[in-house]
Coordinates of C-alpha atoms in Angstrom, one line a residue:
Chain H
M447 CA 244.5 7.5 68.0
L448 CA 245.5 6.0 64.6
T449 CA 247.3 8.0 61.9
I450 CA 249.4 7.7 58.9
E451 CA 252.7 9.5 58.6
K452 CA 252.7 12.4 56.2
V453 CA 256.0 11.2 54.5
L454 CA 254.3 7.9 53.8
V455 CA 251.5 9.6 51.9
I456 CA 253.9 11.8 50.0
D457 CA 256.2 8.9 49.0
S458 CA 253.3 6.6 48.0
V459 CA 251.8 9.3 45.7
K460 CA 255.2 10.0 44.2
E461 CA 255.9 6.3 43.5
M462 CA 252.4 5.7 42.0
I463 CA 253.0 8.6 39.6
M464 CA 256.4 7.5 38.6
E465 CA 255.4 3.9 38.1
S466 CA 252.0 4.4 36.4
T467 CA 253.3 6.9 33.8
V468 CA 255.9 4.3 32.6
V469 CA 254.4 0.8 33.2
L470 CA 251.0 0.0 31.6
D471 CA 249.0 -2.3 33.8
K472 CA 249.1 -6.0 32.6
T473 CA 245.3 -6.2 32.5
V474 CA 245.3 -3.3 29.9
V475 CA 248.2 -4.9 27.9
D476 CA 246.2 -8.2 27.8
K477 CA 243.2 -6.4 26.4
L478 CA 245.4 -4.7 23.7
L479 CA 247.0 -8.1 22.8
F480 CA 243.5 -9.7 22.5
A481 CA 242.4 -6.7 20.3
Y482 CA 245.5 -7.1 18.1
D483 CA 244.7 -10.8 17.6
S484 CA 241.1 -10.2 16.7
E485 CA 241.5 -7.1 14.5
K486 CA 241.1 -7.7 10.8
S487 CA 242.1 -4.3 9.3
V488 CA 245.8 -4.1 8.3
L489 CA 246.1 -0.4 9.4
A490 CA 244.3 -1.0 12.7
K491 CA 246.6 -4.0 13.4
S492 CA 249.7 -1.9 12.6
V493 CA 248.5 0.8 15.1
L494 CA 247.8 -1.7 17.8
E495 CA 251.2 -3.3 17.2
K496 CA 252.9 0.0 17.7
I497 CA 250.9 0.7 20.9
I498 CA 252.0 -2.7 22.3
Q499 CA 255.6 -2.1 21.3
N500 CA 255.5 1.3 22.9
Q501 CA 254.5 0.0 26.3
E502 CA 257.4 -2.5 26.1
I503 CA 259.9 0.3 25.3
A504 CA 258.4 2.5 28.0
R505 CA 258.7 -0.3 30.7
T506 CA 262.1 -1.6 29.8
E507 CA 263.8 1.8 29.1
N508 CA 261.9 3.8 31.7
I509 CA 260.4 6.4 29.3
P510 CA 256.9 7.8 29.9
L511 CA 254.3 5.9 27.8
C512 CA 252.9 9.2 26.5
Q513 CA 254.2 12.7 26.6
D514 CA 250.9 13.8 28.1
T515 CA 251.6 12.7 31.6
G516 CA 248.3 14.1 32.6
L517 CA 246.5 16.0 35.3
V518 CA 246.4 13.9 38.5
V519 CA 243.0 12.7 39.7
C520 CA 242.7 10.9 43.1
F521 CA 239.8 9.1 44.7
V522 CA 240.7 8.9 48.4
E523 CA 238.9 6.6 50.8
V524 CA 239.6 7.6 54.4
G525 CA 239.0 5.1 57.2
R526 CA 236.8 6.6 59.9
N527 CA 239.2 5.7 62.7
L528 CA 242.1 7.7 61.3
H529 CA 243.2 11.1 62.5
F530 CA 245.4 13.5 60.5
D531 CA 247.3 16.3 62.2
Y532 CA 248.3 17.6 58.7
D533 CA 246.5 18.6 55.5
L534 CA 246.0 15.4 53.5
S535 CA 245.5 17.3 50.2
E536 CA 248.7 19.2 50.8
A537 CA 250.6 15.8 51.3
I538 CA 249.1 14.4 48.2
N539 CA 250.1 17.5 46.2
E540 CA 253.6 17.3 47.6
G541 CA 253.8 13.7 46.3
V542 CA 252.6 15.0 42.9
R543 CA 255.2 17.7 42.9
R544 CA 258.0 15.3 43.7
G545 CA 256.8 12.6 41.3
Y546 CA 256.6 15.0 38.3
I547 CA 260.0 16.6 39.0
E548 CA 261.9 13.5 39.9
G549 CA 260.2 11.4 37.2
Y550 CA 261.1 13.9 34.4
L551 CA 257.3 14.1 33.6
R552 CA 255.6 16.9 31.7
K553 CA 254.1 19.6 33.8
S554 CA 250.7 20.2 32.1
V555 CA 248.8 22.3 34.7
V556 CA 248.1 26.0 34.4
A557 CA 247.1 28.0 37.4
H558 CA 244.1 29.8 35.8
P559 CA 242.2 28.7 32.7
L560 CA 242.5 32.1 31.0
K561 CA 245.8 33.4 32.3
R562 CA 247.3 30.0 31.5
V563 CA 250.6 30.3 33.5
N564 CA 252.1 26.8 34.2
T565 CA 252.4 25.9 37.8
K566 CA 255.7 24.1 36.9
D567 CA 255.1 21.1 39.2
N568 CA 251.8 19.7 37.9
T569 CA 249.9 20.6 41.0
P570 CA 247.2 20.9 42.1
A571 CA 245.7 17.4 41.7
V572 CA 241.9 16.9 41.6
I573 CA 241.1 15.0 44.8
H574 CA 237.8 13.4 45.7
Y575 CA 237.3 12.1 49.3
D576 CA 235.0 9.5 50.7
F577 CA 234.8 7.9 54.1
I578 CA 235.0 4.2 54.7
P579 CA 234.8 2.0 57.9
G580 CA 238.2 1.0 59.5
N581 CA 241.8 2.0 59.8
E582 CA 242.9 2.2 56.2
L583 CA 243.6 5.0 53.8
K584 CA 243.1 4.0 50.1
I585 CA 244.4 6.3 47.4
H586 CA 243.3 5.5 43.8
L587 CA 245.3 7.7 41.4
A588 CA 245.3 8.4 37.7
P589 CA 247.5 10.8 35.7
K590 CA 244.7 11.7 33.2
G591 CA 245.5 12.9 29.7
G592 CA 243.9 16.0 28.2
G593 CA 243.1 14.5 24.8
S594 CA 240.6 12.0 25.9
E595 CA 239.3 14.3 28.7
N596 CA 238.5 17.0 26.1
M597 CA 236.2 14.6 24.2
S598 CA 234.1 13.8 27.3
A599 CA 230.5 14.9 27.4
L600 CA 227.5 15.5 29.7
K601 CA 223.8 15.7 28.9
M602 CA 220.7 16.1 31.0
L603 CA 218.2 13.7 29.3
S604 CA 214.5 13.4 30.0
P605 CA 213.3 10.2 31.8
A606 CA 211.3 9.4 28.6
D607 CA 214.6 9.2 26.6
G608 CA 215.4 6.1 28.7
R609 CA 217.9 3.5 28.0
E610 CA 217.8 4.2 24.2
G611 CA 218.6 7.9 24.8
I612 CA 221.6 6.9 26.8
I613 CA 222.9 4.5 24.2
D614 CA 222.4 7.1 21.4
F615 CA 224.2 9.8 23.3
V616 CA 227.2 7.5 24.1
L617 CA 227.5 6.3 20.5
K618 CA 227.2 9.9 19.1
T619 CA 229.9 11.1 21.5
I620 CA 232.3 8.4 20.5
K621 CA 231.6 8.6 16.8
D622 CA 232.0 12.4 16.8
A623 CA 235.2 12.2 18.8
G624 CA 236.7 9.9 16.2
G625 CA 240.5 9.5 16.6
R626 CA 240.9 12.6 18.8
P627 CA 240.7 10.8 22.3
C628 CA 243.2 8.2 21.2
P629 CA 241.1 5.0 20.8
P630 CA 240.9 2.2 21.7
L631 CA 239.2 3.7 24.7
I632 CA 237.9 2.8 28.1
V633 CA 234.5 4.4 28.3
G634 CA 233.2 5.6 31.6
V635 CA 229.5 6.2 31.7
G636 CA 227.7 7.9 34.6
I637 CA 223.9 7.7 34.8
G638 CA 221.6 9.3 37.4
G639 CA 222.5 11.5 40.3
N640 CA 222.4 15.2 39.3
F641 CA 224.5 17.6 37.1
E642 CA 227.8 17.4 39.1
H643 CA 227.4 13.9 40.5
V644 CA 226.9 12.3 37.1
A645 CA 230.3 13.6 36.0
Y646 CA 231.9 12.2 39.2
L647 CA 230.3 8.8 38.4
A648 CA 231.7 8.7 34.9
K649 CA 235.1 9.5 36.2
K650 CA 234.8 6.9 38.9
A651 CA 233.8 4.4 36.3
I652 CA 237.1 4.6 34.5
F653 CA 238.9 3.9 37.7
R654 CA 237.4 0.4 37.8
Q655 CA 239.4 -2.7 36.8
I656 CA 239.4 -3.0 33.0
D657 CA 238.2 -6.7 33.2
D658 CA 235.5 -6.4 35.8
A659 CA 231.7 -6.0 35.3
S660 CA 229.1 -4.0 37.2
S661 CA 227.5 -5.8 40.1
V662 CA 224.2 -4.1 39.2
M663 CA 222.4 -6.2 36.6
E664 CA 220.9 -3.3 34.7
D665 CA 224.3 -1.5 34.4
R666 CA 226.1 -4.7 33.5
L667 CA 223.7 -5.3 30.6
L668 CA 224.2 -1.7 29.5
E669 CA 228.0 -2.1 29.6
E670 CA 227.8 -5.2 27.4
E671 CA 225.4 -3.7 24.8
L672 CA 227.4 -0.4 24.7
L673 CA 230.7 -2.2 24.1
D674 CA 229.2 -4.2 21.3
K675 CA 227.7 -1.2 19.6
I676 CA 230.7 1.1 20.1
N677 CA 232.9 -1.5 18.4
K678 CA 230.5 -1.6 15.5
L679 CA 231.0 2.2 14.9
D680 CA 234.1 1.5 12.8
V681 CA 236.0 4.3 14.5
G682 CA 238.9 2.0 15.2
P683 CA 242.4 2.5 16.7
M684 CA 243.3 6.2 16.4
G685 CA 240.2 6.8 14.3
L686 CA 241.6 4.8 11.3
R687 CA 238.7 2.4 11.3
G688 CA 238.5 -1.2 12.6
A689 CA 236.7 -3.3 15.1
T690 CA 238.6 -2.0 18.2
T691 CA 237.2 1.4 19.3
A692 CA 236.7 0.5 23.0
L693 CA 238.5 -2.0 25.2
A694 CA 235.9 -1.7 27.9
V695 CA 232.7 0.2 29.0
K696 CA 232.0 0.9 32.7
V697 CA 228.7 2.1 33.9
E698 CA 228.1 3.7 37.3
S699 CA 224.6 4.7 38.4
A700 CA 223.0 6.6 41.2
P701 CA 219.5 7.6 42.3
C702 CA 218.1 10.7 40.7
H703 CA 215.2 13.2 40.6
I704 CA 211.9 12.1 39.0
A705 CA 212.3 14.8 36.3
S706 CA 215.9 13.9 35.4
L707 CA 218.1 11.4 33.5
P708 CA 221.6 12.8 33.7
V709 CA 224.2 11.1 31.6
A710 CA 228.0 11.7 31.5
I711 CA 230.7 10.1 29.4
N712 CA 234.3 10.2 30.5
L713 CA 236.8 8.9 28.0
Q714 CA 240.0 7.2 28.9
C715 CA 242.7 6.8 26.1
H716 CA 244.5 3.5 25.5
S717 CA 247.3 4.7 27.7
A718 CA 245.1 3.9 30.7
R719 CA 247.5 4.8 33.6
K720 CA 246.3 4.3 37.1
K721 CA 247.5 2.9 40.4
E722 CA 246.2 2.4 43.9
V723 CA 247.7 2.0 47.4
T724 CA 246.4 1.0 50.8
L725 CA 248.1 2.5 53.8
Y726 CA 247.4 1.2 57.3
G727 CA 246.8 3.4 60.4
K728 CA 249.3 3.1 63.2
K729 CA 249.2 4.4 66.8
A730 CA 250.5 8.0 66.9
Chain O
M465 CA 256.3 -1.2 3.2
E466 CA 256.8 2.3 4.4
R467 CA 258.1 5.0 2.1
K468 CA 261.2 6.8 3.2
L469 CA 261.1 10.6 3.1
N470 CA 263.9 13.1 3.7
T471 CA 263.3 16.7 4.9
P472 CA 262.6 19.2 3.6
I473 CA 260.0 17.5 1.5
S474 CA 259.9 18.9 -2.0
A475 CA 256.7 20.1 -3.6
D476 CA 256.9 17.2 -6.1
V477 CA 257.1 14.6 -3.3
I478 CA 254.3 16.3 -1.4
K479 CA 252.2 16.1 -4.5
S480 CA 253.0 12.3 -4.8
L481 CA 251.9 11.5 -1.3
K482 CA 248.6 9.6 -1.2
V483 CA 246.2 9.3 1.7
G484 CA 246.8 6.2 3.8
E485 CA 250.4 5.8 2.8
E486 CA 252.8 4.9 5.6
V487 CA 256.0 7.0 5.6
L488 CA 259.3 7.2 7.6
I489 CA 260.7 10.7 7.9
S490 CA 264.4 11.6 8.3
G491 CA 265.9 15.0 8.8
I492 CA 264.9 18.2 10.5
I493 CA 261.4 18.8 11.9
Y494 CA 260.1 21.6 14.1
T495 CA 257.8 21.3 17.1
A496 CA 255.0 23.7 18.0
R497 CA 251.6 23.2 19.7
D498 CA 248.9 25.5 21.1
A499 CA 250.8 28.3 22.8
A500 CA 253.7 28.4 20.2
H501 CA 251.1 28.6 17.4
A502 CA 249.3 31.5 19.1
N503 CA 252.6 33.4 19.7
M504 CA 253.8 32.8 16.1
V505 CA 250.7 34.0 14.4
K506 CA 250.5 37.0 16.7
S507 CA 254.1 38.1 16.0
I508 CA 253.9 37.5 12.3
S509 CA 250.6 39.5 12.2
N510 CA 252.5 42.3 14.0
N511 CA 255.1 42.3 11.2
S512 CA 257.7 40.8 13.4
A513 CA 260.1 38.1 12.0
P514 CA 258.8 34.5 12.6
P515 CA 260.8 32.6 15.3
F516 CA 262.2 30.3 12.6
D517 CA 261.9 30.1 8.8
F518 CA 259.1 27.5 8.3
V519 CA 258.7 28.0 4.5
G520 CA 258.6 24.5 3.0
Q521 CA 259.2 22.9 6.5
I522 CA 257.5 20.5 8.8
I523 CA 255.7 21.4 12.0
Y524 CA 255.1 18.6 14.5
Y525 CA 252.4 19.1 17.2
V526 CA 254.1 17.9 20.3
G527 CA 255.0 18.9 23.8
P528 CA 257.5 16.4 25.0
T529 CA 258.3 15.3 28.6
P530 CA 261.7 16.6 29.8
A531 CA 264.7 14.7 28.5
K532 CA 266.4 12.5 31.1
P533 CA 270.2 12.9 31.4
G534 CA 271.9 11.3 28.4
R535 CA 268.8 11.3 26.3
A536 CA 268.0 13.6 23.3
I537 CA 264.3 14.0 24.3
G538 CA 261.6 12.6 26.6
S539 CA 258.4 10.9 25.5
C540 CA 257.2 12.7 22.4
G541 CA 254.0 11.6 20.7
P542 CA 251.6 13.8 18.8
T543 CA 248.9 16.0 20.3
S544 CA 245.4 16.6 18.8
S545 CA 245.6 18.7 15.6
Y546 CA 242.2 20.2 15.7
R547 CA 243.3 22.7 18.2
M548 CA 245.7 24.1 15.6
D549 CA 243.0 24.5 12.9
K550 CA 242.6 28.1 13.9
F551 CA 246.2 28.9 13.2
S552 CA 247.3 26.5 10.4
P553 CA 245.7 28.3 7.4
F554 CA 247.6 31.5 8.2
L555 CA 250.9 29.5 8.4
M556 CA 250.2 27.7 5.2
E557 CA 249.6 31.0 3.4
K558 CA 253.0 32.0 4.6
G559 CA 254.6 28.8 3.2
L560 CA 254.2 26.0 5.7
K561 CA 253.9 22.7 3.8
V562 CA 253.8 19.7 6.2
M563 CA 252.0 19.3 9.5
I564 CA 252.2 16.2 11.8
G565 CA 249.7 15.6 14.6
K566 CA 246.9 13.3 15.5
G567 CA 243.2 13.1 14.7
E568 CA 240.7 14.7 12.5
R569 CA 240.8 18.3 11.2
S570 CA 238.0 20.7 10.1
D571 CA 236.5 20.8 6.6
E572 CA 237.9 24.3 6.2
L573 CA 241.4 23.1 7.0
I574 CA 241.1 20.3 4.4
K575 CA 240.1 22.9 1.8
E576 CA 243.1 25.0 2.7
I577 CA 245.5 22.1 2.5
K578 CA 244.2 21.4 -1.0
K579 CA 244.5 25.0 -2.0
Q580 CA 248.1 25.4 -0.7
K581 CA 249.2 22.0 -2.0
A582 CA 250.3 21.0 1.5
V583 CA 249.9 17.7 3.4
Y584 CA 248.8 16.6 6.8
L585 CA 250.4 13.5 8.4
I586 CA 249.4 11.7 11.5
A587 CA 251.6 9.9 14.0
I588 CA 250.1 7.4 16.4
G589 CA 248.9 9.0 19.7
G590 CA 250.2 7.6 22.9
I591 CA 253.4 6.0 21.6
G592 CA 255.7 8.7 22.8
A593 CA 258.3 6.3 24.2
L594 CA 258.6 4.5 20.8
L595 CA 258.8 7.8 18.9
S596 CA 261.4 9.2 21.2
K597 CA 263.8 6.5 19.9
T598 CA 263.7 8.2 16.4
V599 CA 264.9 11.5 17.7
Q600 CA 268.6 12.0 17.5
S601 CA 268.8 15.6 18.8
S602 CA 266.6 18.3 20.1
E603 CA 267.3 22.0 20.6
V604 CA 264.9 24.7 21.9
I605 CA 265.0 27.5 19.3
A606 CA 262.2 29.8 20.4
Y607 CA 259.9 30.6 23.3
P608 CA 262.0 28.8 26.0
K609 CA 259.6 30.1 28.7
L610 CA 256.9 27.9 27.3
D611 CA 258.8 24.8 28.5
A612 CA 257.1 21.7 26.9
E613 CA 255.4 24.1 24.5
A614 CA 258.6 25.8 23.3
I615 CA 259.6 25.5 19.6
R616 CA 262.2 22.8 19.2
K617 CA 264.3 21.8 16.2
L618 CA 264.5 18.0 16.1
T619 CA 266.7 15.7 14.0
V620 CA 264.8 12.5 13.4
V621 CA 265.6 9.2 11.7
D622 CA 262.8 7.0 10.4
F623 CA 260.0 8.8 12.3
P624 CA 256.8 6.8 11.4
A625 CA 253.7 8.7 10.2
I626 CA 250.7 8.1 8.0
V627 CA 249.4 10.4 5.2
A628 CA 246.0 11.6 6.6
I629 CA 245.1 14.5 4.3
D630 CA 246.9 14.6 1.0
S631 CA 247.5 17.6 -1.3
E632 CA 244.3 16.7 -3.3
G633 CA 242.3 17.1 -0.1
N634 CA 241.5 13.4 0.4
S635 CA 241.1 12.5 4.1
I636 CA 241.8 9.2 5.8
F637 CA 239.0 9.9 8.4

């Protein structure tokens, strides 16, 4: 019987939270540097410069990149050979609790959407599970900010709307959002599935590496066309106009009903914080 | 070159601020976001005294991370302003003159800014670490139970912002 110690899960989650909220991944910084070099607008350049300076200060002085240290979202892949004699979600939430308290991070979760009483430890996280072959437990984690999440959107298109309908909806969503979701953005687009699955796909899309491309040709072409068109919208960094509205577009697709063309857009701000860890099962 | 401003910002200076201008603010600013706005408007509407005298003052929309030992404040960048659109006209009628946040505001709010000869500034979202370096002191002065959403009195030096809606109602967006 293979298992992973509970304390290892707790500590890994805690460390991912404390690290990701302070250190922006180098692949994201590289995209920002590239955008700074190519941006022509003076104001847009000044905004990008401050965003780049900010991540340097955050990293070297151990200050959170952004005051919105998010609601934690996890995609967990569980190896089929693993057995847990404890509640895995509870262990992840214990890691969240410790990370937010020990890391001096903002607690931004309320227990009920209408009563709005803060849970004071940023739990619970939103956790998605999937099974994979083997002996590993993979946890992909993102402290997701509220500003960009609020500007996300979902629409059930008709199959006749097709590719053009998808592009129009994505462009309208980003244009209307303007500076509110803190561009430059990473745009996650889900297409297909059904009502709830398409939102899951859009979220999954923003967990991809910023510099990768879809392995599905149709989706890859859509990513390229959308990135080009989004950056021609002239929204710009923080909505102050310019050529840098999105750093990347990620499309995830799934089979769907003959009557449907679901589309979801999940926006990720420039403070694109995420981490992943792989833990290996050991004999209990 | 950024223009230096000291708080409180006088009516004449507010009038002279033009959309797109980059400014550096020094002095006292007050923090309030969603819950503090709702509470303030409710208590003033019930004829209770406001939690602080905001006439002619600056309200900054922020909910900072907790301050680490030895630091004045944690990460403290702006939150989205549109969520305060419901409350700001009421506060401007009562004398609020300067708001700092991020992002677009409603057309009604722009009209009200023009009417009240107020000004809306934006700080850059997601640069809370950099902005924290401009904060010299921070003191919770109202609604301590709201934690991050409590009202704080901040002393800042050279806090960077951009004029987004000027007193003539011109908008940067």
